Amino acid sequence: MEHTFHSSQWKWIEFNMKDDIHAKELTKKHSTYKKWTDSVKTNKMNLLEMYTGTAEEEIIWGSLVYIQDLHEKQERRVFHFYLTRNELVTADLNLNELDYLDVKAMKEKMHQSETSIEGFFVLIGEIMAYFLKEIDKFEVRLRDLIWDVKERNNTKTLDRTANADHELLIWKNLIIPMIEIRMAVEEAFGDEIMEQPQYKRTKRRITRARELIREYEEEIDALLDLESVVSTHRGNEIMKTLTVITTLFTPVTAFGAIWGMNFKHMPELEWKFGYLLAGVLIVASTFILYAYLKKKGWMGDILSVRSKKSFFK
């Protein structure tokens, strides 16, 4: 499918890479067309190359992942592009898969674009708008997670935090190629491209998305640090509690070991009040040991009642 824009000054050609006939027709125009089709025909990842033979032959081409499932690695959508000063060629691009995209409005913007380069940035800008909408959904989930860390801090919450961190990495991985394309266009076509309004708008969208990701990364890092502090504190409390319990039961263990011996001559066995004396001795020694630990401050707050709003309950 071929579209012409801005009084036929530039055109946009869409086709399916499986259409060998159309691909062969393109290769007759310029040697780089064949290089492009050969390099992207089976490519399922981001790719970017350029050719700057003469002032009239600046060309960039490659592939771009524009949809990536957050849970399945292989569930992605890739389209391929070939860009000159007066022609934009895209292959395997399905705009209907981009939620929120108004194709009619996008083409109106392309009609207002003076060059195919600016038209290409209209397309990139719409993909970035889709990214930003999805990042907004992530923000809602992150806000819920921030409060769940306080209200229901457990392994499940920690797992959700790690998943959120992984999702940010995916969005970052999708945005980095956009940054590279913007820089490559500047390199290939010169500074005058930077003055075009659609280029400026898309550049700001890329910058906004990058800044959002950076801020969310800091929030996730703070959550993970908080989780680490809480987990470390809980581990220390558990070890301290076990140590105190073991220490307090030392008198019971010691006296039980002594009176549990099977020696023939043990005078305590004949005492009338031996059982009572043993009980009093055990309780008294345990209390004295407890008082000593308390005075030294080694009991900490293991017997204190935790607030329901505490991170360390």
PDB file of C-alpha atoms in Angstrom:
ATOM      1  CA  MET A   1       0.000   0.000   0.000  1.00  0.00           C
ATOM      2  CA  GLU A   2       1.339   3.417  -0.964  1.00  0.00           C
ATOM      3  CA  HIS A   3       0.402   6.802   0.528  1.00  0.00           C
ATOM      4  CA  THR A   4       1.534  10.224  -0.669  1.00  0.00           C
ATOM      5  CA  PHE A   5       1.732  13.242   1.610  1.00  0.00           C
ATOM      6  CA  HIS A   6       2.303  17.003   1.575  1.00  0.00           C
ATOM      7  CA  SER A   7       1.337  17.604  -2.059  1.00  0.00           C
ATOM      8  CA  SER A   8       3.121  14.430  -3.195  1.00  0.00           C
ATOM      9  CA  GLN A   9       6.515  15.591  -1.886  1.00  0.00           C
ATOM     10  CA  TRP A  10       7.047  12.315  -0.076  1.00  0.00           C
ATOM     11  CA  LYS A  11       5.411   8.907   0.183  1.00  0.00           C
ATOM     12  CA  TRP A  12       4.920   6.092   2.629  1.00  0.00           C
ATOM     13  CA  ILE A  13       4.975   2.501   1.331  1.00  0.00           C
ATOM     14  CA  GLU A  14       3.592  -0.308   3.482  1.00  0.00           C
ATOM     15  CA  PHE A  15       3.951  -3.992   2.688  1.00  0.00           C
ATOM     16  CA  ASN A  16       4.403  -7.434   4.198  1.00  0.00           C
ATOM     17  CA  MET A  17       7.923  -8.829   4.204  1.00  0.00           C
ATOM     18  CA  LYS A  18       6.529 -12.178   3.031  1.00  0.00           C
ATOM     19  CA  ASP A  19       5.464 -10.459  -0.191  1.00  0.00           C
ATOM     20  CA  ASP A  20       8.559 -11.404  -2.218  1.00  0.00           C
ATOM     21  CA  ILE A  21       7.270  -9.700  -5.367  1.00  0.00           C
ATOM     22  CA  HIS A  22       7.004  -6.325  -3.676  1.00  0.00           C
ATOM     23  CA  ALA A  23      10.375  -6.814  -1.993  1.00  0.00           C
ATOM     24  CA  LYS A  24      12.034  -7.609  -5.329  1.00  0.00           C
ATOM     25  CA  GLU A  25      10.561  -4.457  -6.886  1.00  0.00           C
ATOM     26  CA  LEU A  26      12.097  -2.371  -4.123  1.00  0.00           C
ATOM     27  CA  THR A  27      15.548  -3.887  -4.571  1.00  0.00           C
ATOM     28  CA  LYS A  28      15.656  -2.470  -8.110  1.00  0.00           C
ATOM     29  CA  LYS A  29      15.596   1.119  -6.784  1.00  0.00           C
ATOM     30  CA  HIS A  30      18.819   1.114  -4.802  1.00  0.00           C
ATOM     31  CA  SER A  31      21.439  -1.399  -3.676  1.00  0.00           C
ATOM     32  CA  THR A  32      20.669  -0.682  -0.029  1.00  0.00           C
ATOM     33  CA  TYR A  33      17.098  -1.936  -0.479  1.00  0.00           C
ATOM     34  CA  LYS A  34      18.404  -5.461  -1.009  1.00  0.00           C
ATOM     35  CA  LYS A  35      20.720  -5.105   1.968  1.00  0.00           C
ATOM     36  CA  TRP A  36      17.760  -3.973   4.037  1.00  0.00           C
ATOM     37  CA  THR A  37      15.417  -6.768   2.958  1.00  0.00           C
ATOM     38  CA  ASP A  38      18.132  -9.400   3.430  1.00  0.00           C
ATOM     39  CA  SER A  39      19.017  -8.180   6.919  1.00  0.00           C
ATOM     40  CA  VAL A  40      15.475  -7.842   8.281  1.00  0.00           C
ATOM     41  CA  LYS A  41      13.576 -10.623   6.524  1.00  0.00           C
ATOM     42  CA  THR A  42      13.938 -13.023   9.438  1.00  0.00           C
ATOM     43  CA  ASN A  43      14.990 -10.535  12.108  1.00  0.00           C
ATOM     44  CA  LYS A  44      12.906 -10.419  15.297  1.00  0.00           C
ATOM     45  CA  MET A  45      14.999  -7.957  17.273  1.00  0.00           C
ATOM     46  CA  ASN A  46      15.954  -4.278  17.139  1.00  0.00           C
ATOM     47  CA  LEU A  47      18.317  -3.373  14.328  1.00  0.00           C
ATOM     48  CA  LEU A  48      19.676  -0.096  12.962  1.00  0.00           C
ATOM     49  CA  GLU A  49      22.002   0.618  10.044  1.00  0.00           C
ATOM     50  CA  MET A  50      22.702   3.611   7.830  1.00  0.00           C
ATOM     51  CA  TYR A  51      24.166   4.597   4.483  1.00  0.00           C
ATOM     52  CA  THR A  52      25.528   8.078   3.755  1.00  0.00           C
ATOM     53  CA  GLY A  53      26.976   7.814   0.273  1.00  0.00           C
ATOM     54  CA  THR A  54      26.196  11.336  -0.976  1.00  0.00           C
ATOM     55  CA  ALA A  55      24.201  14.343   0.183  1.00  0.00           C
ATOM     56  CA  GLU A  56      21.184  12.942  -1.671  1.00  0.00           C
ATOM     57  CA  GLU A  57      21.608   9.365  -0.512  1.00  0.00           C
ATOM     58  CA  GLU A  58      21.369   9.506   3.255  1.00  0.00           C
ATOM     59  CA  ILE A  59      19.471   6.386   4.299  1.00  0.00           C
ATOM     60  CA  ILE A  60      18.755   4.620   7.568  1.00  0.00           C
ATOM     61  CA  TRP A  61      17.043   1.256   7.894  1.00  0.00           C
ATOM     62  CA  GLY A  62      16.416  -1.418  10.453  1.00  0.00           C
ATOM     63  CA  SER A  63      13.866  -3.105  12.669  1.00  0.00           C
ATOM     64  CA  LEU A  64      12.048  -1.953  15.796  1.00  0.00           C
ATOM     65  CA  VAL A  65      10.189  -3.881  18.505  1.00  0.00           C
ATOM     66  CA  TYR A  66       6.991  -1.911  19.030  1.00  0.00           C
ATOM     67  CA  ILE A  67       5.059  -4.377  21.205  1.00  0.00           C
ATOM     68  CA  GLN A  68       6.537  -6.673  23.856  1.00  0.00           C
ATOM     69  CA  ASP A  69       4.560  -8.930  26.175  1.00  0.00           C
ATOM     70  CA  LEU A  70       5.588  -8.389  29.795  1.00  0.00           C
ATOM     71  CA  HIS A  71       5.519 -12.101  30.629  1.00  0.00           C
ATOM     72  CA  GLU A  72       6.462 -14.007  27.480  1.00  0.00           C
ATOM     73  CA  LYS A  73       9.847 -13.318  25.874  1.00  0.00           C
ATOM     74  CA  GLN A  74       8.850 -14.452  22.384  1.00  0.00           C
ATOM     75  CA  GLU A  75       5.531 -12.573  22.360  1.00  0.00           C
ATOM     76  CA  ARG A  76       6.650  -9.435  20.539  1.00  0.00           C
ATOM     77  CA  ARG A  77       5.821  -7.454  17.417  1.00  0.00           C
ATOM     78  CA  VAL A  78       8.577  -6.129  15.156  1.00  0.00           C
ATOM     79  CA  PHE A  79       8.280  -3.862  12.150  1.00  0.00           C
ATOM     80  CA  HIS A  80      10.986  -2.983   9.641  1.00  0.00           C
ATOM     81  CA  PHE A  81      11.671   0.465   8.191  1.00  0.00           C
ATOM     82  CA  TYR A  82      13.660   2.060   5.394  1.00  0.00           C
ATOM     83  CA  LEU A  83      13.945   5.855   5.415  1.00  0.00           C
ATOM     84  CA  THR A  84      15.237   8.362   2.854  1.00  0.00           C
ATOM     85  CA  ARG A  85      14.580  12.089   2.494  1.00  0.00           C
ATOM     86  CA  ASN A  86      11.482  11.557   0.343  1.00  0.00           C
ATOM     87  CA  GLU A  87      10.391   8.009   1.062  1.00  0.00           C
ATOM     88  CA  LEU A  88       9.393   5.924   4.071  1.00  0.00           C
ATOM     89  CA  VAL A  89       9.000   2.165   3.663  1.00  0.00           C
ATOM     90  CA  THR A  90       7.636  -0.015   6.451  1.00  0.00           C
ATOM     91  CA  ALA A  91       7.088  -3.764   6.517  1.00  0.00           C
ATOM     92  CA  ASP A  92       5.101  -5.975   8.906  1.00  0.00           C
ATOM     93  CA  LEU A  93       3.621  -2.995  10.763  1.00  0.00           C
ATOM     94  CA  ASN A  94       0.117  -3.585  12.128  1.00  0.00           C
ATOM     95  CA  LEU A  95      -1.186  -0.318  13.545  1.00  0.00           C
ATOM     96  CA  ASN A  96      -4.368  -2.007  14.783  1.00  0.00           C
ATOM     97  CA  GLU A  97      -2.323  -3.741  17.484  1.00  0.00           C
ATOM     98  CA  LEU A  98      -1.479  -0.398  19.090  1.00  0.00           C
ATOM     99  CA  ASP A  99      -4.182   0.448  21.596  1.00  0.00           C
ATOM    100  CA  TYR A 100      -5.259   4.100  21.775  1.00  0.00           C
ATOM    101  CA  LEU A 101      -3.882   4.837  18.291  1.00  0.00           C
ATOM    102  CA  ASP A 102      -6.083   6.971  16.029  1.00  0.00           C
ATOM    103  CA  VAL A 103      -4.788   6.087  12.547  1.00  0.00           C
ATOM    104  CA  LYS A 104      -6.804   8.843  10.867  1.00  0.00           C
ATOM    105  CA  ALA A 105      -5.363  11.513  13.180  1.00  0.00           C
ATOM    106  CA  MET A 106      -1.866  10.112  12.645  1.00  0.00           C
ATOM    107  CA  LYS A 107      -2.178  10.382   8.872  1.00  0.00           C
ATOM    108  CA  GLU A 108      -3.428  13.958   9.231  1.00  0.00           C
ATOM    109  CA  LYS A 109      -0.184  14.755  11.035  1.00  0.00           C
ATOM    110  CA  MET A 110       1.727  13.047   8.236  1.00  0.00           C
ATOM    111  CA  HIS A 111      -0.026  15.247   5.677  1.00  0.00           C
ATOM    112  CA  GLN A 112       1.300  18.245   7.589  1.00  0.00           C
ATOM    113  CA  SER A 113       4.830  16.834   7.547  1.00  0.00           C
ATOM    114  CA  GLU A 114       7.102  18.281   4.877  1.00  0.00           C
ATOM    115  CA  THR A 115       9.427  15.284   4.586  1.00  0.00           C
ATOM    116  CA  SER A 116       9.328  11.544   5.025  1.00  0.00           C
ATOM    117  CA  ILE A 117      11.722  11.972   7.950  1.00  0.00           C
ATOM    118  CA  GLU A 118       9.204  14.092   9.813  1.00  0.00           C
ATOM    119  CA  GLY A 119       6.478  11.622   8.833  1.00  0.00           C
ATOM    120  CA  PHE A 120       8.576   8.813  10.288  1.00  0.00           C
ATOM    121  CA  PHE A 121       8.768  10.708  13.553  1.00  0.00           C
ATOM    122  CA  VAL A 122       4.987  11.015  13.549  1.00  0.00           C
ATOM    123  CA  LEU A 123       4.888   7.200  13.486  1.00  0.00           C
ATOM    124  CA  ILE A 124       7.571   6.880  16.166  1.00  0.00           C
ATOM    125  CA  GLY A 125       5.734   9.480  18.243  1.00  0.00           C
ATOM    126  CA  GLU A 126       2.518   7.426  18.148  1.00  0.00           C
ATOM    127  CA  ILE A 127       4.384   4.322  19.266  1.00  0.00           C
ATOM    128  CA  MET A 128       5.900   6.351  22.103  1.00  0.00           C
ATOM    129  CA  ALA A 129       2.398   7.580  23.037  1.00  0.00           C
ATOM    130  CA  TYR A 130       1.355   3.921  23.314  1.00  0.00           C
ATOM    131  CA  PHE A 131       4.396   3.230  25.526  1.00  0.00           C
ATOM    132  CA  LEU A 132       3.506   6.147  27.785  1.00  0.00           C
ATOM    133  CA  LYS A 133      -0.081   4.923  28.188  1.00  0.00           C
ATOM    134  CA  GLU A 134       1.197   1.518  29.236  1.00  0.00           C
ATOM    135  CA  ILE A 135       3.724   3.107  31.604  1.00  0.00           C
ATOM    136  CA  ASP A 136       0.820   4.992  33.211  1.00  0.00           C
ATOM    137  CA  LYS A 137      -0.771   1.607  33.978  1.00  0.00           C
ATOM    138  CA  PHE A 138       2.512   0.531  35.559  1.00  0.00           C
ATOM    139  CA  GLU A 139       2.420   3.658  37.755  1.00  0.00           C
ATOM    140  CA  VAL A 140      -0.957   2.575  39.194  1.00  0.00           C
ATOM    141  CA  ARG A 141       0.391  -0.888  40.011  1.00  0.00           C
ATOM    142  CA  LEU A 142       3.516   0.637  41.547  1.00  0.00           C
ATOM    143  CA  ARG A 143       1.449   2.903  43.805  1.00  0.00           C
ATOM    144  CA  ASP A 144      -0.502  -0.114  45.107  1.00  0.00           C
ATOM    145  CA  LEU A 145       2.756  -1.990  45.627  1.00  0.00           C
ATOM    146  CA  ILE A 146       4.262   0.868  47.664  1.00  0.00           C
ATOM    147  CA  TRP A 147       1.400   0.616  50.166  1.00  0.00           C
ATOM    148  CA  ASP A 148       1.341  -3.192  50.147  1.00  0.00           C
ATOM    149  CA  VAL A 149       4.978  -3.201  51.262  1.00  0.00           C
ATOM    150  CA  LYS A 150       3.778  -1.538  54.470  1.00  0.00           C
ATOM    151  CA  GLU A 151       0.439  -3.306  54.908  1.00  0.00           C
ATOM    152  CA  ARG A 152       1.232  -6.854  53.701  1.00  0.00           C
ATOM    153  CA  ASN A 153       4.984  -7.166  53.712  1.00  0.00           C
ATOM    154  CA  ASN A 154       5.691 -10.798  52.850  1.00  0.00           C
ATOM    155  CA  THR A 155       7.362 -12.982  50.241  1.00  0.00           C
ATOM    156  CA  LYS A 156       4.519 -12.421  47.783  1.00  0.00           C
ATOM    157  CA  THR A 157       4.998  -8.660  48.029  1.00  0.00           C
ATOM    158  CA  LEU A 158       8.743  -9.053  47.547  1.00  0.00           C
ATOM    159  CA  ASP A 159       8.061 -11.141  44.436  1.00  0.00           C
ATOM    160  CA  ARG A 160       5.764  -8.402  43.079  1.00  0.00           C
ATOM    161  CA  THR A 161       8.511  -5.846  43.712  1.00  0.00           C
ATOM    162  CA  ALA A 162      10.995  -7.929  41.727  1.00  0.00           C
ATOM    163  CA  ASN A 163       8.441  -8.313  38.897  1.00  0.00           C
ATOM    164  CA  ALA A 164       7.911  -4.547  38.842  1.00  0.00           C
ATOM    165  CA  ASP A 165      11.671  -4.053  38.582  1.00  0.00           C
ATOM    166  CA  HIS A 166      11.763  -6.522  35.668  1.00  0.00           C
ATOM    167  CA  GLU A 167       8.895  -4.705  33.931  1.00  0.00           C
ATOM    168  CA  LEU A 168      10.831  -1.441  34.161  1.00  0.00           C
ATOM    169  CA  LEU A 169      13.787  -3.145  32.489  1.00  0.00           C
ATOM    170  CA  ILE A 170      11.494  -4.207  29.635  1.00  0.00           C
ATOM    171  CA  TRP A 171      10.213  -0.657  29.111  1.00  0.00           C
ATOM    172  CA  LYS A 172      13.755   0.656  29.270  1.00  0.00           C
ATOM    173  CA  ASN A 173      14.771  -1.939  26.683  1.00  0.00           C
ATOM    174  CA  LEU A 174      11.985  -0.699  24.380  1.00  0.00           C
ATOM    175  CA  ILE A 175      12.841   2.989  24.763  1.00  0.00           C
ATOM    176  CA  ILE A 176      16.606   2.736  24.232  1.00  0.00           C
ATOM    177  CA  PRO A 177      16.210   1.864  20.493  1.00  0.00           C
ATOM    178  CA  MET A 178      13.985   4.948  20.125  1.00  0.00           C
ATOM    179  CA  ILE A 179      16.803   7.087  21.490  1.00  0.00           C
ATOM    180  CA  GLU A 180      19.250   5.436  19.096  1.00  0.00           C
ATOM    181  CA  ILE A 181      16.959   6.053  16.103  1.00  0.00           C
ATOM    182  CA  ARG A 182      16.645   9.733  17.027  1.00  0.00           C
ATOM    183  CA  MET A 183      20.411  10.115  17.233  1.00  0.00           C
ATOM    184  CA  ALA A 184      20.923   8.155  14.000  1.00  0.00           C
ATOM    185  CA  VAL A 185      18.504  10.428  12.127  1.00  0.00           C
ATOM    186  CA  GLU A 186      20.433  13.477  13.330  1.00  0.00           C
ATOM    187  CA  GLU A 187      23.677  11.852  12.235  1.00  0.00           C
ATOM    188  CA  ALA A 188      22.402  10.797   8.807  1.00  0.00           C
ATOM    189  CA  PHE A 189      20.232  13.745   7.774  1.00  0.00           C
ATOM    190  CA  GLY A 190      21.818  16.712   9.529  1.00  0.00           C
ATOM    191  CA  ASP A 191      20.853  19.438  11.971  1.00  0.00           C
ATOM    192  CA  GLU A 192      17.964  20.813   9.910  1.00  0.00           C
ATOM    193  CA  ILE A 193      15.890  17.777  10.905  1.00  0.00           C
ATOM    194  CA  MET A 194      16.037  18.930  14.512  1.00  0.00           C
ATOM    195  CA  GLU A 195      13.956  22.023  13.687  1.00  0.00           C
ATOM    196  CA  GLN A 196      10.949  20.076  12.395  1.00  0.00           C
ATOM    197  CA  PRO A 197       7.967  20.222  14.801  1.00  0.00           C
ATOM    198  CA  GLN A 198       7.149  16.494  14.706  1.00  0.00           C
ATOM    199  CA  TYR A 199      10.773  15.655  15.451  1.00  0.00           C
ATOM    200  CA  LYS A 200      10.730  17.974  18.462  1.00  0.00           C
ATOM    201  CA  ARG A 201       7.451  16.536  19.758  1.00  0.00           C
ATOM    202  CA  THR A 202       8.649  12.957  19.470  1.00  0.00           C
ATOM    203  CA  LYS A 203      11.981  13.820  21.032  1.00  0.00           C
ATOM    204  CA  ARG A 204      10.142  15.254  24.052  1.00  0.00           C
ATOM    205  CA  ARG A 205       8.011  12.121  24.331  1.00  0.00           C
ATOM    206  CA  ILE A 206      11.115   9.943  24.309  1.00  0.00           C
ATOM    207  CA  THR A 207      12.715  12.166  26.946  1.00  0.00           C
ATOM    208  CA  ARG A 208       9.555  12.076  29.079  1.00  0.00           C
ATOM    209  CA  ALA A 209       9.384   8.288  28.932  1.00  0.00           C
ATOM    210  CA  ARG A 210      13.073   7.976  29.772  1.00  0.00           C
ATOM    211  CA  GLU A 211      12.738  10.322  32.765  1.00  0.00           C
ATOM    212  CA  LEU A 212       9.672   8.455  34.040  1.00  0.00           C
ATOM    213  CA  ILE A 213      11.512   5.153  33.841  1.00  0.00           C
ATOM    214  CA  ARG A 214      14.467   6.665  35.681  1.00  0.00           C
ATOM    215  CA  GLU A 215      12.227   7.986  38.483  1.00  0.00           C
ATOM    216  CA  TYR A 216      10.355   4.685  38.791  1.00  0.00           C
ATOM    217  CA  GLU A 217      13.672   2.841  38.951  1.00  0.00           C
ATOM    218  CA  GLU A 218      14.629   4.966  41.943  1.00  0.00           C
ATOM    219  CA  GLU A 219      11.312   4.121  43.629  1.00  0.00           C
ATOM    220  CA  ILE A 220      11.788   0.404  42.995  1.00  0.00           C
ATOM    221  CA  ASP A 221      15.362   0.590  44.305  1.00  0.00           C
ATOM    222  CA  ALA A 222      14.046   2.304  47.441  1.00  0.00           C
ATOM    223  CA  LEU A 223      11.437  -0.447  47.880  1.00  0.00           C
ATOM    224  CA  LEU A 224      14.062  -3.171  47.476  1.00  0.00           C
ATOM    225  CA  ASP A 225      16.342  -1.396  49.969  1.00  0.00           C
ATOM    226  CA  LEU A 226      13.431  -1.175  52.416  1.00  0.00           C
ATOM    227  CA  GLU A 227      12.690  -4.869  51.923  1.00  0.00           C
ATOM    228  CA  SER A 228      16.343  -5.655  52.595  1.00  0.00           C
ATOM    229  CA  VAL A 229      16.354  -3.587  55.812  1.00  0.00           C
ATOM    230  CA  VAL A 230      13.126  -5.181  57.058  1.00  0.00           C
ATOM    231  CA  SER A 231      14.299  -8.713  56.209  1.00  0.00           C
ATOM    232  CA  THR A 232      17.660  -8.140  57.884  1.00  0.00           C
ATOM    233  CA  HIS A 233      15.988  -6.754  60.993  1.00  0.00           C
ATOM    234  CA  ARG A 234      13.566  -9.668  61.161  1.00  0.00           C
ATOM    235  CA  GLY A 235      16.402 -12.161  60.777  1.00  0.00           C
ATOM    236  CA  ASN A 236      18.346 -10.457  63.555  1.00  0.00           C
ATOM    237  CA  GLU A 237      15.265 -10.427  65.805  1.00  0.00           C
ATOM    238  CA  ILE A 238      14.684 -14.123  65.232  1.00  0.00           C
ATOM    239  CA  MET A 239      18.302 -14.984  66.038  1.00  0.00           C
ATOM    240  CA  LYS A 240      18.251 -12.735  69.111  1.00  0.00           C
ATOM    241  CA  THR A 241      15.002 -14.281  70.337  1.00  0.00           C
ATOM    242  CA  LEU A 242      16.335 -17.802  69.902  1.00  0.00           C
ATOM    243  CA  THR A 243      19.532 -16.856  71.703  1.00  0.00           C
ATOM    244  CA  VAL A 244      17.634 -15.336  74.646  1.00  0.00           C
ATOM    245  CA  ILE A 245      15.311 -18.341  74.928  1.00  0.00           C
ATOM    246  CA  THR A 246      18.274 -20.719  74.869  1.00  0.00           C
ATOM    247  CA  THR A 247      20.044 -18.666  77.534  1.00  0.00           C
ATOM    248  CA  LEU A 248      16.982 -18.482  79.818  1.00  0.00           C
ATOM    249  CA  PHE A 249      16.531 -22.232  79.646  1.00  0.00           C
ATOM    250  CA  THR A 250      20.163 -22.892  80.544  1.00  0.00           C
ATOM    251  CA  PRO A 251      19.409 -23.331  84.310  1.00  0.00           C
ATOM    252  CA  VAL A 252      16.587 -25.789  83.545  1.00  0.00           C
ATOM    253  CA  THR A 253      18.878 -27.715  81.230  1.00  0.00           C
ATOM    254  CA  ALA A 254      21.774 -27.703  83.684  1.00  0.00           C
ATOM    255  CA  PHE A 255      19.803 -28.795  86.758  1.00  0.00           C
ATOM    256  CA  GLY A 256      17.832 -31.313  84.704  1.00  0.00           C
ATOM    257  CA  ALA A 257      21.093 -32.815  83.490  1.00  0.00           C
ATOM    258  CA  ILE A 258      22.477 -33.035  87.032  1.00  0.00           C
ATOM    259  CA  TRP A 259      19.381 -34.615  88.597  1.00  0.00           C
ATOM    260  CA  GLY A 260      18.860 -36.839  85.631  1.00  0.00           C
ATOM    261  CA  MET A 261      22.095 -38.720  86.319  1.00  0.00           C
ATOM    262  CA  ASN A 262      21.903 -42.327  87.450  1.00  0.00           C
ATOM    263  CA  PHE A 263      24.589 -42.320  90.147  1.00  0.00           C
ATOM    264  CA  LYS A 264      23.870 -44.634  93.076  1.00  0.00           C
ATOM    265  CA  HIS A 265      24.621 -42.068  95.784  1.00  0.00           C
ATOM    266  CA  MET A 266      22.657 -38.837  95.210  1.00  0.00           C
ATOM    267  CA  PRO A 267      21.688 -37.309  98.609  1.00  0.00           C
ATOM    268  CA  GLU A 268      19.052 -35.018  97.036  1.00  0.00           C
ATOM    269  CA  LEU A 269      16.891 -38.048  96.278  1.00  0.00           C
ATOM    270  CA  GLU A 270      16.334 -38.548 100.002  1.00  0.00           C
ATOM    271  CA  TRP A 271      15.416 -34.949 100.825  1.00  0.00           C
ATOM    272  CA  LYS A 272      11.825 -34.455 101.944  1.00  0.00           C
ATOM    273  CA  PHE A 273      11.493 -31.122 100.199  1.00  0.00           C
ATOM    274  CA  GLY A 274      13.993 -31.823  97.404  1.00  0.00           C
ATOM    275  CA  TYR A 275      11.417 -31.503  94.585  1.00  0.00           C
ATOM    276  CA  LEU A 276      10.203 -28.127  95.900  1.00  0.00           C
ATOM    277  CA  LEU A 277      13.738 -26.916  96.430  1.00  0.00           C
ATOM    278  CA  ALA A 278      14.710 -27.910  92.888  1.00  0.00           C
ATOM    279  CA  GLY A 279      11.718 -26.020  91.456  1.00  0.00           C
ATOM    280  CA  VAL A 280      12.484 -22.895  93.478  1.00  0.00           C
ATOM    281  CA  LEU A 281      16.152 -23.081  92.514  1.00  0.00           C
ATOM    282  CA  ILE A 282      15.342 -23.413  88.823  1.00  0.00           C
ATOM    283  CA  VAL A 283      12.809 -20.528  88.835  1.00  0.00           C
ATOM    284  CA  ALA A 284      15.104 -18.292  90.897  1.00  0.00           C
ATOM    285  CA  SER A 285      18.154 -18.883  88.707  1.00  0.00           C
ATOM    286  CA  THR A 286      16.096 -18.302  85.564  1.00  0.00           C
ATOM    287  CA  PHE A 287      14.715 -15.047  86.977  1.00  0.00           C
ATOM    288  CA  ILE A 288      18.173 -13.873  88.030  1.00  0.00           C
ATOM    289  CA  LEU A 289      19.485 -14.622  84.524  1.00  0.00           C
ATOM    290  CA  TYR A 290      16.545 -12.766  82.953  1.00  0.00           C
ATOM    291  CA  ALA A 291      17.131  -9.745  85.209  1.00  0.00           C
ATOM    292  CA  TYR A 292      20.815  -9.745  84.291  1.00  0.00           C
ATOM    293  CA  LEU A 293      20.054  -9.826  80.526  1.00  0.00           C
ATOM    294  CA  LYS A 294      17.460  -7.092  80.951  1.00  0.00           C
ATOM    295  CA  LYS A 295      19.869  -4.880  82.898  1.00  0.00           C
ATOM    296  CA  LYS A 296      22.534  -5.304  80.206  1.00  0.00           C
ATOM    297  CA  GLY A 297      19.996  -4.367  77.521  1.00  0.00           C
ATOM    298  CA  TRP A 298      20.444  -7.629  75.693  1.00  0.00           C
ATOM    299  CA  MET A 299      16.700  -8.403  75.680  1.00  0.00           C
ATOM    300  CA  GLY A 300      16.007  -5.542  73.234  1.00  0.00           C
ATOM    301  CA  ASP A 301      12.309  -5.290  72.399  1.00  0.00           C
ATOM    302  CA  ILE A 302      11.604  -8.970  71.692  1.00  0.00           C
ATOM    303  CA  LEU A 303       8.873  -9.030  74.343  1.00  0.00           C
ATOM    304  CA  SER A 304       7.334  -5.712  73.298  1.00  0.00           C
ATOM    305  CA  VAL A 305       3.993  -5.562  71.486  1.00  0.00           C
ATOM    306  CA  ARG A 306       4.428  -4.380  67.878  1.00  0.00           C
ATOM    307  CA  SER A 307       2.254  -1.674  66.373  1.00  0.00           C
ATOM    308  CA  LYS A 308       0.026  -2.861  63.559  1.00  0.00           C
ATOM    309  CA  LYS A 309       1.476  -0.052  61.423  1.00  0.00           C
ATOM    310  CA  SER A 310       5.048  -1.111  62.010  1.00  0.00           C
ATOM    311  CA  PHE A 311       7.229  -2.439  59.182  1.00  0.00           C
ATOM    312  CA  PHE A 312       9.006  -4.693  61.676  1.00  0.00           C
ATOM    313  CA  LYS A 313       6.041  -6.512  63.237  1.00  0.00           C
TER     314      LYS A 313
END
